[in-house]
Tab-separated table of C-alpha atoms in Angstrom:
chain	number	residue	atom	x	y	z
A	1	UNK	CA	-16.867	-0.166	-47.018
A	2	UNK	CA	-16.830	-3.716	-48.057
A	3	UNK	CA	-19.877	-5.165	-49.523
A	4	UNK	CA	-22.033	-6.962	-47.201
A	5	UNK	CA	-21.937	-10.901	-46.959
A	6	UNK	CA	-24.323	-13.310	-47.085
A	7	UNK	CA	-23.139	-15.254	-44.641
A	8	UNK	CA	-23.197	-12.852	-41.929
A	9	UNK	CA	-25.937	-13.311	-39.882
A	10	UNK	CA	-26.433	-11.375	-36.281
A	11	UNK	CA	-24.068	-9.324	-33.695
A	12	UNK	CA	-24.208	-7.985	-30.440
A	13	UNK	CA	-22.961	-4.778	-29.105
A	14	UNK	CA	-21.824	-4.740	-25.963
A	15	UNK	CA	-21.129	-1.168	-24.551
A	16	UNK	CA	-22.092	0.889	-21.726
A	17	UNK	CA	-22.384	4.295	-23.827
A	18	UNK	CA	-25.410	4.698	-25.864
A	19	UNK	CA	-24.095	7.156	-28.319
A	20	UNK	CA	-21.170	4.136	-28.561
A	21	UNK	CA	-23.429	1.216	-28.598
A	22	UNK	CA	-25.338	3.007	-31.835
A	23	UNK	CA	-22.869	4.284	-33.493
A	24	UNK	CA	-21.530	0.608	-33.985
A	25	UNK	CA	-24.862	-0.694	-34.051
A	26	UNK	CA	-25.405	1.542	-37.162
A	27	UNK	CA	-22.559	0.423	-39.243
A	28	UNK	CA	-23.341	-3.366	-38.815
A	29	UNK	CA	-26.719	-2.808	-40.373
A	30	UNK	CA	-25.089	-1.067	-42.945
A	31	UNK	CA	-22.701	-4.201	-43.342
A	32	UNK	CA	-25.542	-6.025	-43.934
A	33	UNK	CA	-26.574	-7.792	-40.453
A	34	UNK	CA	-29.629	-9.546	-40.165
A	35	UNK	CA	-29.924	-8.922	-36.438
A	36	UNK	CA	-28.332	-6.420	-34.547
A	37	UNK	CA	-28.617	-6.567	-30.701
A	38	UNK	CA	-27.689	-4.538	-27.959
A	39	UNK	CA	-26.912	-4.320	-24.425
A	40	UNK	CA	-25.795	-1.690	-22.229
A	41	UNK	CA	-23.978	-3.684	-19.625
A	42	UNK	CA	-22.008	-7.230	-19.376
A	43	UNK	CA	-24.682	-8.746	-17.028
A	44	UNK	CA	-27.234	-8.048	-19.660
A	45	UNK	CA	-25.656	-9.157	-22.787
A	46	UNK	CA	-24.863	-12.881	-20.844
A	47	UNK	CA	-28.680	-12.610	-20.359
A	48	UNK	CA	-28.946	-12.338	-23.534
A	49	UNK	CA	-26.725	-14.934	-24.575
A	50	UNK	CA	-28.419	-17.162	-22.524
A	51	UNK	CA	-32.004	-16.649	-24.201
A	52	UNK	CA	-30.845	-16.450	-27.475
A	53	UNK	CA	-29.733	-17.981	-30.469
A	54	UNK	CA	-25.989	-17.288	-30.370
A	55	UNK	CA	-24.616	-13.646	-32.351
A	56	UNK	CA	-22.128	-14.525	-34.819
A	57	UNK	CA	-19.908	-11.933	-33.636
A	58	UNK	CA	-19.663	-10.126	-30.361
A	59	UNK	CA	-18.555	-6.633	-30.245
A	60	UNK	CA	-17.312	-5.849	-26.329
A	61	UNK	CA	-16.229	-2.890	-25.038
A	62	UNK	CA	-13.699	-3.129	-22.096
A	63	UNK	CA	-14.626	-0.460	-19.630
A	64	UNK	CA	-18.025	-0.827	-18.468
A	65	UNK	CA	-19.172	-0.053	-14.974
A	66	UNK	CA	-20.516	-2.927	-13.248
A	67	UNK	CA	-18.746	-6.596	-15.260
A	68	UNK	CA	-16.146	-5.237	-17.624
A	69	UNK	CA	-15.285	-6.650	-20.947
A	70	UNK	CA	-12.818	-8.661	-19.676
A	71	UNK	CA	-15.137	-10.278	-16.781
A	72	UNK	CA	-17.447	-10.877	-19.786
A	73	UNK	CA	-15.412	-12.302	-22.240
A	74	UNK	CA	-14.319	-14.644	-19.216
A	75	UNK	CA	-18.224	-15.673	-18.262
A	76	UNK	CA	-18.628	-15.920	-21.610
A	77	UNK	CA	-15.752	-19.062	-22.421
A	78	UNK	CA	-16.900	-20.767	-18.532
A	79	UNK	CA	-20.237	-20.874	-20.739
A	80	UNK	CA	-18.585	-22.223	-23.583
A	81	UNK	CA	-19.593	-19.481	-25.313
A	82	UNK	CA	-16.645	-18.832	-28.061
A	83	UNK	CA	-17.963	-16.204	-29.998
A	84	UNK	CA	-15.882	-14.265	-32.639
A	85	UNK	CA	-15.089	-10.969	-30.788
A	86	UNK	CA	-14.287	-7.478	-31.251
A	87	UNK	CA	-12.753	-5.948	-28.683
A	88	UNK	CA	-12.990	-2.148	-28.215
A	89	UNK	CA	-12.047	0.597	-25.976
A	90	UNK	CA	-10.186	4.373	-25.287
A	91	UNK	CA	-7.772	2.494	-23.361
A	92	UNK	CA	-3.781	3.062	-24.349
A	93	UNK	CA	-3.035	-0.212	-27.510
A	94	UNK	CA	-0.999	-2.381	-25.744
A	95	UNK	CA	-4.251	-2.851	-22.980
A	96	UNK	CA	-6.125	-3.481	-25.760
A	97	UNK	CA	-3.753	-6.438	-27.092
A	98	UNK	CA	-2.919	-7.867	-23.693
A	99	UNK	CA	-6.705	-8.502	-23.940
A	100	UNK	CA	-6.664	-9.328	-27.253
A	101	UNK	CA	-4.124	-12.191	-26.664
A	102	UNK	CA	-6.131	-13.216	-23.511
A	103	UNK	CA	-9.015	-14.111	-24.866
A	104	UNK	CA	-7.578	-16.167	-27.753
A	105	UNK	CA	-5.378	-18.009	-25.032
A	106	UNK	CA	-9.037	-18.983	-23.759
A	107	UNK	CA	-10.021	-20.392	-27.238
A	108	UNK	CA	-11.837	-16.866	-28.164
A	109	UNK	CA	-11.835	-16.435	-31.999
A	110	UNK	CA	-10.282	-12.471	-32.225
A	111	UNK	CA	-11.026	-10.800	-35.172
A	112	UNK	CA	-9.851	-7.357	-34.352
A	113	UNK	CA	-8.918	-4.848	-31.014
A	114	UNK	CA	-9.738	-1.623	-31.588
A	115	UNK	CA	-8.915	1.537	-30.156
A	116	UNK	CA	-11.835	4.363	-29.928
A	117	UNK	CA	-12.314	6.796	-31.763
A	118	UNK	CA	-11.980	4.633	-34.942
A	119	UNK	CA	-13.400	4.716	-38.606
A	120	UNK	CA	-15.894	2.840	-39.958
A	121	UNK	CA	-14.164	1.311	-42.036
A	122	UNK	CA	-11.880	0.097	-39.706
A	123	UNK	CA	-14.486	-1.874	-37.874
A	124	UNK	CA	-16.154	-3.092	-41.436
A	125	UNK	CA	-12.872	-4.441	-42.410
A	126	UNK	CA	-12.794	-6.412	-39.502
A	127	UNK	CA	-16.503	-8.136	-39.511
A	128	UNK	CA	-15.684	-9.207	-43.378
A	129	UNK	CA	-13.905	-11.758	-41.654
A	130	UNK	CA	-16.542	-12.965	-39.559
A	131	UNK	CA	-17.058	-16.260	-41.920
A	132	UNK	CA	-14.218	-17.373	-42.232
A	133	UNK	CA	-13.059	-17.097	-38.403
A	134	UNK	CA	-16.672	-18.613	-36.408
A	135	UNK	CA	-15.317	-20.934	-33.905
A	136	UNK	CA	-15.005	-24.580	-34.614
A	137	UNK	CA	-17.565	-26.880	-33.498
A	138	UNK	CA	-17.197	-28.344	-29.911
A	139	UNK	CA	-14.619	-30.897	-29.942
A	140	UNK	CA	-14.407	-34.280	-28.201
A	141	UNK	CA	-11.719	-34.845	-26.336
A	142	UNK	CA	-9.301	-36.721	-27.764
A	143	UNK	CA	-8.942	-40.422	-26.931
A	144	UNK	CA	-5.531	-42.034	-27.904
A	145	UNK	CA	-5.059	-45.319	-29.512
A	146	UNK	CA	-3.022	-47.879	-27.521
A	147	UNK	CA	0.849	-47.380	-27.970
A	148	UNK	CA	0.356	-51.220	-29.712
A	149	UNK	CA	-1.580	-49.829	-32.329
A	150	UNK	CA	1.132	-47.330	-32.975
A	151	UNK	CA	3.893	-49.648	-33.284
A	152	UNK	CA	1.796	-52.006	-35.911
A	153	UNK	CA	0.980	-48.826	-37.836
A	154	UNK	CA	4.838	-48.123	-37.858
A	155	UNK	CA	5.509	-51.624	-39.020
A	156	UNK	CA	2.686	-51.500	-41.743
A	157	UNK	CA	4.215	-47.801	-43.146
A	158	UNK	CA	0.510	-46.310	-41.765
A	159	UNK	CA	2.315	-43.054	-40.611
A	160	UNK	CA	2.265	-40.856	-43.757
A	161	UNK	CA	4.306	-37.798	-44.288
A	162	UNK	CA	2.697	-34.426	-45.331
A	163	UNK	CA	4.798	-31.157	-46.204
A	164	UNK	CA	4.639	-27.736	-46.538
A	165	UNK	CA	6.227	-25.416	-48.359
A	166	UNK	CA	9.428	-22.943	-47.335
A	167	UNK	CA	9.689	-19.939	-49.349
A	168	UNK	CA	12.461	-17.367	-50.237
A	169	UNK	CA	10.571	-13.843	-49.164
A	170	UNK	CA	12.702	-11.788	-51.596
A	171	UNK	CA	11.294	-13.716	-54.771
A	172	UNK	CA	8.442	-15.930	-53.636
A	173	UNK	CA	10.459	-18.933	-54.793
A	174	UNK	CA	10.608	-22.531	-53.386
A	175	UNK	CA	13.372	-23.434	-50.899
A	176	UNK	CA	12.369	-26.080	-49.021
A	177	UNK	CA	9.706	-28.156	-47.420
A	178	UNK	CA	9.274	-29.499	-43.560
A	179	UNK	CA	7.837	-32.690	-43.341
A	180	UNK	CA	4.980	-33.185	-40.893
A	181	UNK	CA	3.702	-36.915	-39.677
A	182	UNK	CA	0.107	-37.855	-40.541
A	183	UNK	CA	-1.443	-40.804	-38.580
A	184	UNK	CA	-4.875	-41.493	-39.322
A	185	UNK	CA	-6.553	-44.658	-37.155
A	186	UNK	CA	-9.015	-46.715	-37.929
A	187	UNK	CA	-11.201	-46.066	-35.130
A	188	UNK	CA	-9.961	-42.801	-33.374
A	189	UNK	CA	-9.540	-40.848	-36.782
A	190	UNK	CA	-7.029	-38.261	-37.570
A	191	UNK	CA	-4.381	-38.457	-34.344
A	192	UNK	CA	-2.895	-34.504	-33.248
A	193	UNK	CA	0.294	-35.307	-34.292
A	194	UNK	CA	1.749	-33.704	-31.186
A	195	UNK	CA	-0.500	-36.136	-29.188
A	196	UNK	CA	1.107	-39.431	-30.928
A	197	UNK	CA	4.505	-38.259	-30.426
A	198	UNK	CA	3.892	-38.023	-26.892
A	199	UNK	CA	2.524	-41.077	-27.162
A	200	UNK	CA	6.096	-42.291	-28.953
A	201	UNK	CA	7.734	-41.034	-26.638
A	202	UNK	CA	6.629	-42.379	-23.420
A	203	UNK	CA	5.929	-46.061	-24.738
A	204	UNK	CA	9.784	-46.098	-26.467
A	205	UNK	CA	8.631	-45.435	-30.004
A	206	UNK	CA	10.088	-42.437	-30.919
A	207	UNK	CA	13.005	-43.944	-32.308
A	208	UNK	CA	11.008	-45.926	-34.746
A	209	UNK	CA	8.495	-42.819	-35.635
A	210	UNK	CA	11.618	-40.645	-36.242
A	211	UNK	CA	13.481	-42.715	-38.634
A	212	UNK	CA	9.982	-44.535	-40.549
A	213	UNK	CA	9.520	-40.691	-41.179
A	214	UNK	CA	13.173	-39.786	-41.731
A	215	UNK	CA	13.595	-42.318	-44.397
A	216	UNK	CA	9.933	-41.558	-46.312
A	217	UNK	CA	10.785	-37.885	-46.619
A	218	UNK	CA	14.193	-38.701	-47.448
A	219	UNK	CA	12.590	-40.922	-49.937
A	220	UNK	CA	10.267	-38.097	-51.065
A	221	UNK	CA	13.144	-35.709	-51.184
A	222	UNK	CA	15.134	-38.058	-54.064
A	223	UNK	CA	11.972	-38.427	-56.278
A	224	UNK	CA	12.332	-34.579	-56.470
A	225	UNK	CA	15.671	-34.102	-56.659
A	226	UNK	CA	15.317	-36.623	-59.649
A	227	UNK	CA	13.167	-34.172	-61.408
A	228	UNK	CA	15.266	-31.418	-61.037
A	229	UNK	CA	13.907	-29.779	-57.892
A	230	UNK	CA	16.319	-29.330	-55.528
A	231	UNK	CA	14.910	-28.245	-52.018
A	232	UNK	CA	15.657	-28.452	-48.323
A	233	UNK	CA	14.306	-30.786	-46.065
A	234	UNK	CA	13.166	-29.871	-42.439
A	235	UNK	CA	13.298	-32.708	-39.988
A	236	UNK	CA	11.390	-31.850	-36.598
A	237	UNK	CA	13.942	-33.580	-33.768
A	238	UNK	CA	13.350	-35.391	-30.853
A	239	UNK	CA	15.664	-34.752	-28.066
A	240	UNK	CA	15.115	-38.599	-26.887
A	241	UNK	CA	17.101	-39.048	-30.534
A	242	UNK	CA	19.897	-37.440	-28.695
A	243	UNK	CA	20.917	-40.384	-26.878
A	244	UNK	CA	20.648	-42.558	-29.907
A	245	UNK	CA	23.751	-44.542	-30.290
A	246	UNK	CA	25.663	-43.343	-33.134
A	247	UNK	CA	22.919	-40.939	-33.739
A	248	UNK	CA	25.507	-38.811	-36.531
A	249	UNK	CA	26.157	-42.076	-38.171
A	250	UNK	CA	22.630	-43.439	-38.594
A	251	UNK	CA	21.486	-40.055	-40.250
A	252	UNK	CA	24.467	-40.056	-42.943
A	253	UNK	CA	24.062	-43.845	-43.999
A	254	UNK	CA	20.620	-43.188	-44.522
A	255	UNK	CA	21.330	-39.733	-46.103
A	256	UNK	CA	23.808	-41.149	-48.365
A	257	UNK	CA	21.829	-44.525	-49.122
A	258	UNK	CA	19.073	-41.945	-50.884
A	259	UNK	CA	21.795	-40.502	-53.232
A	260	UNK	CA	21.368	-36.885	-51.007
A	261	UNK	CA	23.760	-34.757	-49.169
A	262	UNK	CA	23.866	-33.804	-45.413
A	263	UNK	CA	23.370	-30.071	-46.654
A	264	UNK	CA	19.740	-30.618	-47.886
A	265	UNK	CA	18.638	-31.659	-44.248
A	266	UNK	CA	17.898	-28.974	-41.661
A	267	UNK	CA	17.319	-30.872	-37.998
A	268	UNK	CA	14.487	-28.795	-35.819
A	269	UNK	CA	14.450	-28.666	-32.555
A	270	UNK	CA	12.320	-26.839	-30.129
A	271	UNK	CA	13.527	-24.844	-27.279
A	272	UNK	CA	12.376	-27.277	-24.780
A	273	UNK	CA	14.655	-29.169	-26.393
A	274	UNK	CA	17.474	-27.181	-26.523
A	275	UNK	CA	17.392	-27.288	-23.098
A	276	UNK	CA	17.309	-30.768	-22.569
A	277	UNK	CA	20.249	-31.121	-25.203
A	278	UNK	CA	22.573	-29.423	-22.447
A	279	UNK	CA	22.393	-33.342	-20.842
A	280	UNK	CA	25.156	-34.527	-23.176
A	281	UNK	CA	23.203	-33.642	-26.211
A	282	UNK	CA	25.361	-30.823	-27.337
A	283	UNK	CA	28.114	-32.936	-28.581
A	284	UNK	CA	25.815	-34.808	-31.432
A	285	UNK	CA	24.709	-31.453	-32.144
A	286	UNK	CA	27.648	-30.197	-32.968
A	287	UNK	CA	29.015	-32.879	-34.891
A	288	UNK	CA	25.922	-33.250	-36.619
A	289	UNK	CA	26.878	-29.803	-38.024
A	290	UNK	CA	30.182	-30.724	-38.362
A	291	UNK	CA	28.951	-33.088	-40.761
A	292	UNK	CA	27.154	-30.821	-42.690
A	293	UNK	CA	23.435	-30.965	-41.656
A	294	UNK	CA	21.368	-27.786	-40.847
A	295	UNK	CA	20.649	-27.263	-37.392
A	296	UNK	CA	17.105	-25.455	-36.422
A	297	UNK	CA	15.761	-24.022	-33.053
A	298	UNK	CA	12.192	-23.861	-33.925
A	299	UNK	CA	9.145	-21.748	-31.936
A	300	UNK	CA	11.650	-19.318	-31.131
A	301	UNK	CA	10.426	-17.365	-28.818
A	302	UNK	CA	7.725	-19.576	-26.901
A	303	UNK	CA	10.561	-21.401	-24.351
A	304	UNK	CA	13.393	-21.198	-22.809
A	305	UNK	CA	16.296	-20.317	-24.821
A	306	UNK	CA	18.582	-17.380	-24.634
A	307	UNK	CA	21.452	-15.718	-26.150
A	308	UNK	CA	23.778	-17.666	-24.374
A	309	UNK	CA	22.517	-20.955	-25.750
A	310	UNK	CA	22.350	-19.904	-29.224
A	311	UNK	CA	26.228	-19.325	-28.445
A	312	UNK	CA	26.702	-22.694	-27.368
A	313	UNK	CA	24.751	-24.800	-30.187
A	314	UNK	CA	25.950	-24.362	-33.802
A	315	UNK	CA	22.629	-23.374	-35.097
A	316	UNK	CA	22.192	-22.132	-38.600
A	317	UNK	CA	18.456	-21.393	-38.745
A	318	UNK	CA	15.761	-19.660	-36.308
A	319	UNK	CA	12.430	-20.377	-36.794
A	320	UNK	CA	9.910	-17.586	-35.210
A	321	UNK	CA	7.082	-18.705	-33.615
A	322	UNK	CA	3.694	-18.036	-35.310
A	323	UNK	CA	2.179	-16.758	-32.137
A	324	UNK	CA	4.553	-13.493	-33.151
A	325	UNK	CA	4.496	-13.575	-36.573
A	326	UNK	CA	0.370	-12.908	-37.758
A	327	UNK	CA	-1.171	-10.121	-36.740
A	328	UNK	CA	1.767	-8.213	-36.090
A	329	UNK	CA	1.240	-5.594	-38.917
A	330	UNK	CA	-1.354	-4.594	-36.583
A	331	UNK	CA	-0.044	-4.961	-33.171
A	332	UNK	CA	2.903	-2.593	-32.028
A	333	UNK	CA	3.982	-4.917	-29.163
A	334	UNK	CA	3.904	-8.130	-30.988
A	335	UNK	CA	5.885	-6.419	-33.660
A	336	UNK	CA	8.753	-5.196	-31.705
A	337	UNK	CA	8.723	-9.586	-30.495
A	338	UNK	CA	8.786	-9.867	-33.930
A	339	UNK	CA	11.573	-7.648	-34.874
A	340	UNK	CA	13.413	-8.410	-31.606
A	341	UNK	CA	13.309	-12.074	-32.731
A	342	UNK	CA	14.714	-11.262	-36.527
A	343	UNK	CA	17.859	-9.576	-35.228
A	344	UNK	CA	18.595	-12.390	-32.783
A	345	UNK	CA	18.720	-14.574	-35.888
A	346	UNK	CA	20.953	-11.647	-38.150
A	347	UNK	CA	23.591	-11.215	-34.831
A	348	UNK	CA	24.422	-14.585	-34.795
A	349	UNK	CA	24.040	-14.985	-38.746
A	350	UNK	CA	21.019	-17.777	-38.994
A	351	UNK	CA	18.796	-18.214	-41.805
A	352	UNK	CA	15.652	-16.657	-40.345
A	353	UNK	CA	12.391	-18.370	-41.133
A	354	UNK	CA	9.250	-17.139	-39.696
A	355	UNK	CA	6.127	-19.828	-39.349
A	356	UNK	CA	2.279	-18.669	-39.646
A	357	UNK	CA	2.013	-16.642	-42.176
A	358	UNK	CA	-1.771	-16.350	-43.164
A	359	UNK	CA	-2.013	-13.053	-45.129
A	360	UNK	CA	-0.605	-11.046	-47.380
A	361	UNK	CA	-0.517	-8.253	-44.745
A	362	UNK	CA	1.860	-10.747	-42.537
A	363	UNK	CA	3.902	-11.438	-45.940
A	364	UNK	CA	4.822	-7.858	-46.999
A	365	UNK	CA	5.602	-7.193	-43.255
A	366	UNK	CA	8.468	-9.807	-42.903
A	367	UNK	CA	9.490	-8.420	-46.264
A	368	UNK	CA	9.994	-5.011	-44.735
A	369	UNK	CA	11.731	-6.412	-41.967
A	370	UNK	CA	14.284	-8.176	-43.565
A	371	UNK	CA	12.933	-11.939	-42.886
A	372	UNK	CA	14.976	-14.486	-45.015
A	373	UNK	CA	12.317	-17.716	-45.766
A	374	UNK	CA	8.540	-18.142	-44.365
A	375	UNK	CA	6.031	-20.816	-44.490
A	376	UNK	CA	2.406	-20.957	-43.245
A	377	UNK	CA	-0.998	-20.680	-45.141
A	378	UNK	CA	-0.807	-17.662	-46.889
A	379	UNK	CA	1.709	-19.981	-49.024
A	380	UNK	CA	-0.139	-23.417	-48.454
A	381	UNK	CA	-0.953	-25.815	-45.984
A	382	UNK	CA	0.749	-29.060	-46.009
A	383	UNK	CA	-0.185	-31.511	-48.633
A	384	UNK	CA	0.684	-35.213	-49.444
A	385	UNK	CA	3.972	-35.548	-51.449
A	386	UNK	CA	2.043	-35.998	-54.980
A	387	UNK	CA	0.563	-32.546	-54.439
A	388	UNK	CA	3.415	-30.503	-54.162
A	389	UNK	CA	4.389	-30.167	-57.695
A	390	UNK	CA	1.348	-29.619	-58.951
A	391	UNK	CA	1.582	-26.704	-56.022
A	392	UNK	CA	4.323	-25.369	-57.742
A	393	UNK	CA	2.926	-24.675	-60.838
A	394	UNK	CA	-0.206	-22.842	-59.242
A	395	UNK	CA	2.452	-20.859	-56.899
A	396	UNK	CA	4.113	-19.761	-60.222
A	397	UNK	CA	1.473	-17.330	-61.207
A	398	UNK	CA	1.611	-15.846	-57.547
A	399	UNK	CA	5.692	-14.668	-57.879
A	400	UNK	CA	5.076	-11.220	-59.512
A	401	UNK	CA	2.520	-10.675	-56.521
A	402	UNK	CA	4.451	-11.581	-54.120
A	403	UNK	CA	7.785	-9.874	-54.865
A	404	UNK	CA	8.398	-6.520	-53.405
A	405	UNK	CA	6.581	-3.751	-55.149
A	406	UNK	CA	9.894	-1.816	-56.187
A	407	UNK	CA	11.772	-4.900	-57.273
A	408	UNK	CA	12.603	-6.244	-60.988
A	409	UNK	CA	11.526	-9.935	-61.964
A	410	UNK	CA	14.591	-12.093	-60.976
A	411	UNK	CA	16.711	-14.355	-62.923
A	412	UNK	CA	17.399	-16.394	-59.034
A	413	UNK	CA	16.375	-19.762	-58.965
């Protein structure tokens, strides 16, 4: 059993079966918890929730007479209760998960779904990971800077580029980055980047916020081409940069003007998009291929595209969603997703890269299942451009780990 942490403080075990509610009970002392409470029934454990300080972790089981886990776990995120869970029950796995993915859709931290009867070291593994998954502080909404103050940090250079790391899953090596826009304000902090492109886009300044971070990273990409690290670039796409005129001709004067080649560009787009590139879009798609750039549907799996459209649009990569990619070593039906997804991108022969990997358990998974080139933060998180060699040499010492167990050290660079 895993030693017990400091840092764990109190749980509460939520099931209607004594010799259940105990049993559990038992092994979180034995974890170390400072405070182990119990209740016997949903309506009693939101009483408790209500007159005490908050568990750390909730354990729930899902068939209770009376409120059920699932009514529970609902009361509890109405009370804005979002409590690291473990869900339990004798119920058939894929129940289990469909709850499981329920209440993280509702902002519920998840650290496991268990099936009864299970080991105790099954349900140990799973609260050493209480720390590190408590749920984040209550946030504020999020107040947007005026679309002026946009445009004058785009004339200043204020939008930054960040990038994470793409890497082969045969040999751990580097392949690529994607570059990610940072806008910090003044005021209003660190801006979502997904909620300052929508502010781009409806205040016609997403042509300006593509290409100031087009030519950056291109910028980025020369200084380490100069140094002998050649690497792919992933561009995240628009679709209002579809009706851009002379869209293919903008991207290879500035390609070119960098000393770089179309080929070290990949173009992402999300399904959403693909679907609004069927309004005249597919044309610069294809002769943006035609051209030589890398063309990328990206969150596969969370939209709207089908076989069919994959025929239409020359892609060469597919990125998998994350939302099917970690935890799937663990969760039959959002492997098969997973697997599903991975021979879409083999049948039409794309470059298969699959986004969120967070542990090694997610790694040596997409090894096994053939998976060409991952990123997420099991490699790294993204990092300002003066960080990522420095990255590199760290990730060095990490190749021998992260090759498959049966294969020799490479001579591939």
């Amino acid at each position: 059993m895993p030693a017990p942490r400091d840092l764990v403080a109190s749980i509460l075990v939520v099931d209607d079966s004594e010799v259940q509610r105990r049993h559990i009970a038992d092994v979180c002392r034995e974890f170390g918890f400072g405070r182990v409470d119990e209740a016997a029934s949903g309506e009693s454990a939101l009483e408790m929730l209500a007159t005490r300080p908050p568990p750390q972790v909730v354990v729930v089981d899902l068939e209770m007479p009376g409120m059920d886990g699932v009514e529970l776990i609902e009361a509890m995120q109405r009370c804005g209760l979002l409590l690291p869970l473990v869900v339990v029950s004798s119920h058939e796995g894929s129940l289990i998960h469909t709850v499981e993915a329920l209440a993280r859709d509702m902002g519920m931290p998840v650290l496991a779904a268990l099936r009864k009867p299970f080991d105790a070291e099954v349900l140990a593994e799973a609260l050493s990971h209480a720390d590190s998954v408590a749920p984040p502080p209550r946030a504020e909404p999020v107040v947007l800077p005026p679309a002026e103050h946009l445009a004058r940090a785009l004339a200043r250079g204020e939008v930054a580029v960040h990038y994470q790391p793409k890497v082969c899953l045969r040999t751990g090596l580097l392949r690529g980055v994607e570059a990610l826009a940072r806008w910090r304000h003044a005021e209003a902090g660190e801006v979502p980047a997904g909620r300052f492109v929508e502010l781009a886009e409806a205040n016609g300044l997403i042509v300006a916020l593509s290409f100031s971070v087009i030519d950056t990273a291109l910028g980025h990409l020369a200084h380490w081409c100069s140094r002998g690290l050649r690497l792919s670039l992933a561009l995240n796409l628009s679709p209002r940069l579809l009706t851009t005129t002379d869209l293919v001709g903008e991207l290879l004067a500035r390609v070119r003007d960098h000393g770089l080649e179309p080929s070290q560009l990949v173009l992402e787009l999300t399904e959403g998009s693909v679907v609004a590139a069927y309004d005249g879009g597919i044309g610069v798609l294809t002769r943006l291929r035609l051209k030589g750039f890398g063309l990328s549907i990206d969150d596969y799996g969370t939209g709207y595209a089908s076989m069919s459209q994959l025929a239409r649009i020359p892609f060469s990569e597919l990125k998998v969603d994350r939302q099917f990619v970690h935890g799937a070593s663990k969760r039959h039906s959002q492997r098969m997703l997973l697997e599903s997804a991975l021979e879409t991108a083999r049948r039409f022969d794309l470059v298969s890269v699959a986004e969120g990997v967070e542990r090694l358990a997610d790694w040596r998974l997409l090894q096994s299942l053939g998976c060409d080139v991952v990123q997420g933060y099991f490699i790294a998180r993204p990092m300002a451009p003066e960080c990522l060699q420095p990255w590199l040499k760290l990730h060095q010492s990490r190749l021998a780990a992260l090759r498959p167990p049966t294969m020799p050290g490479p001579s591939d660079t």
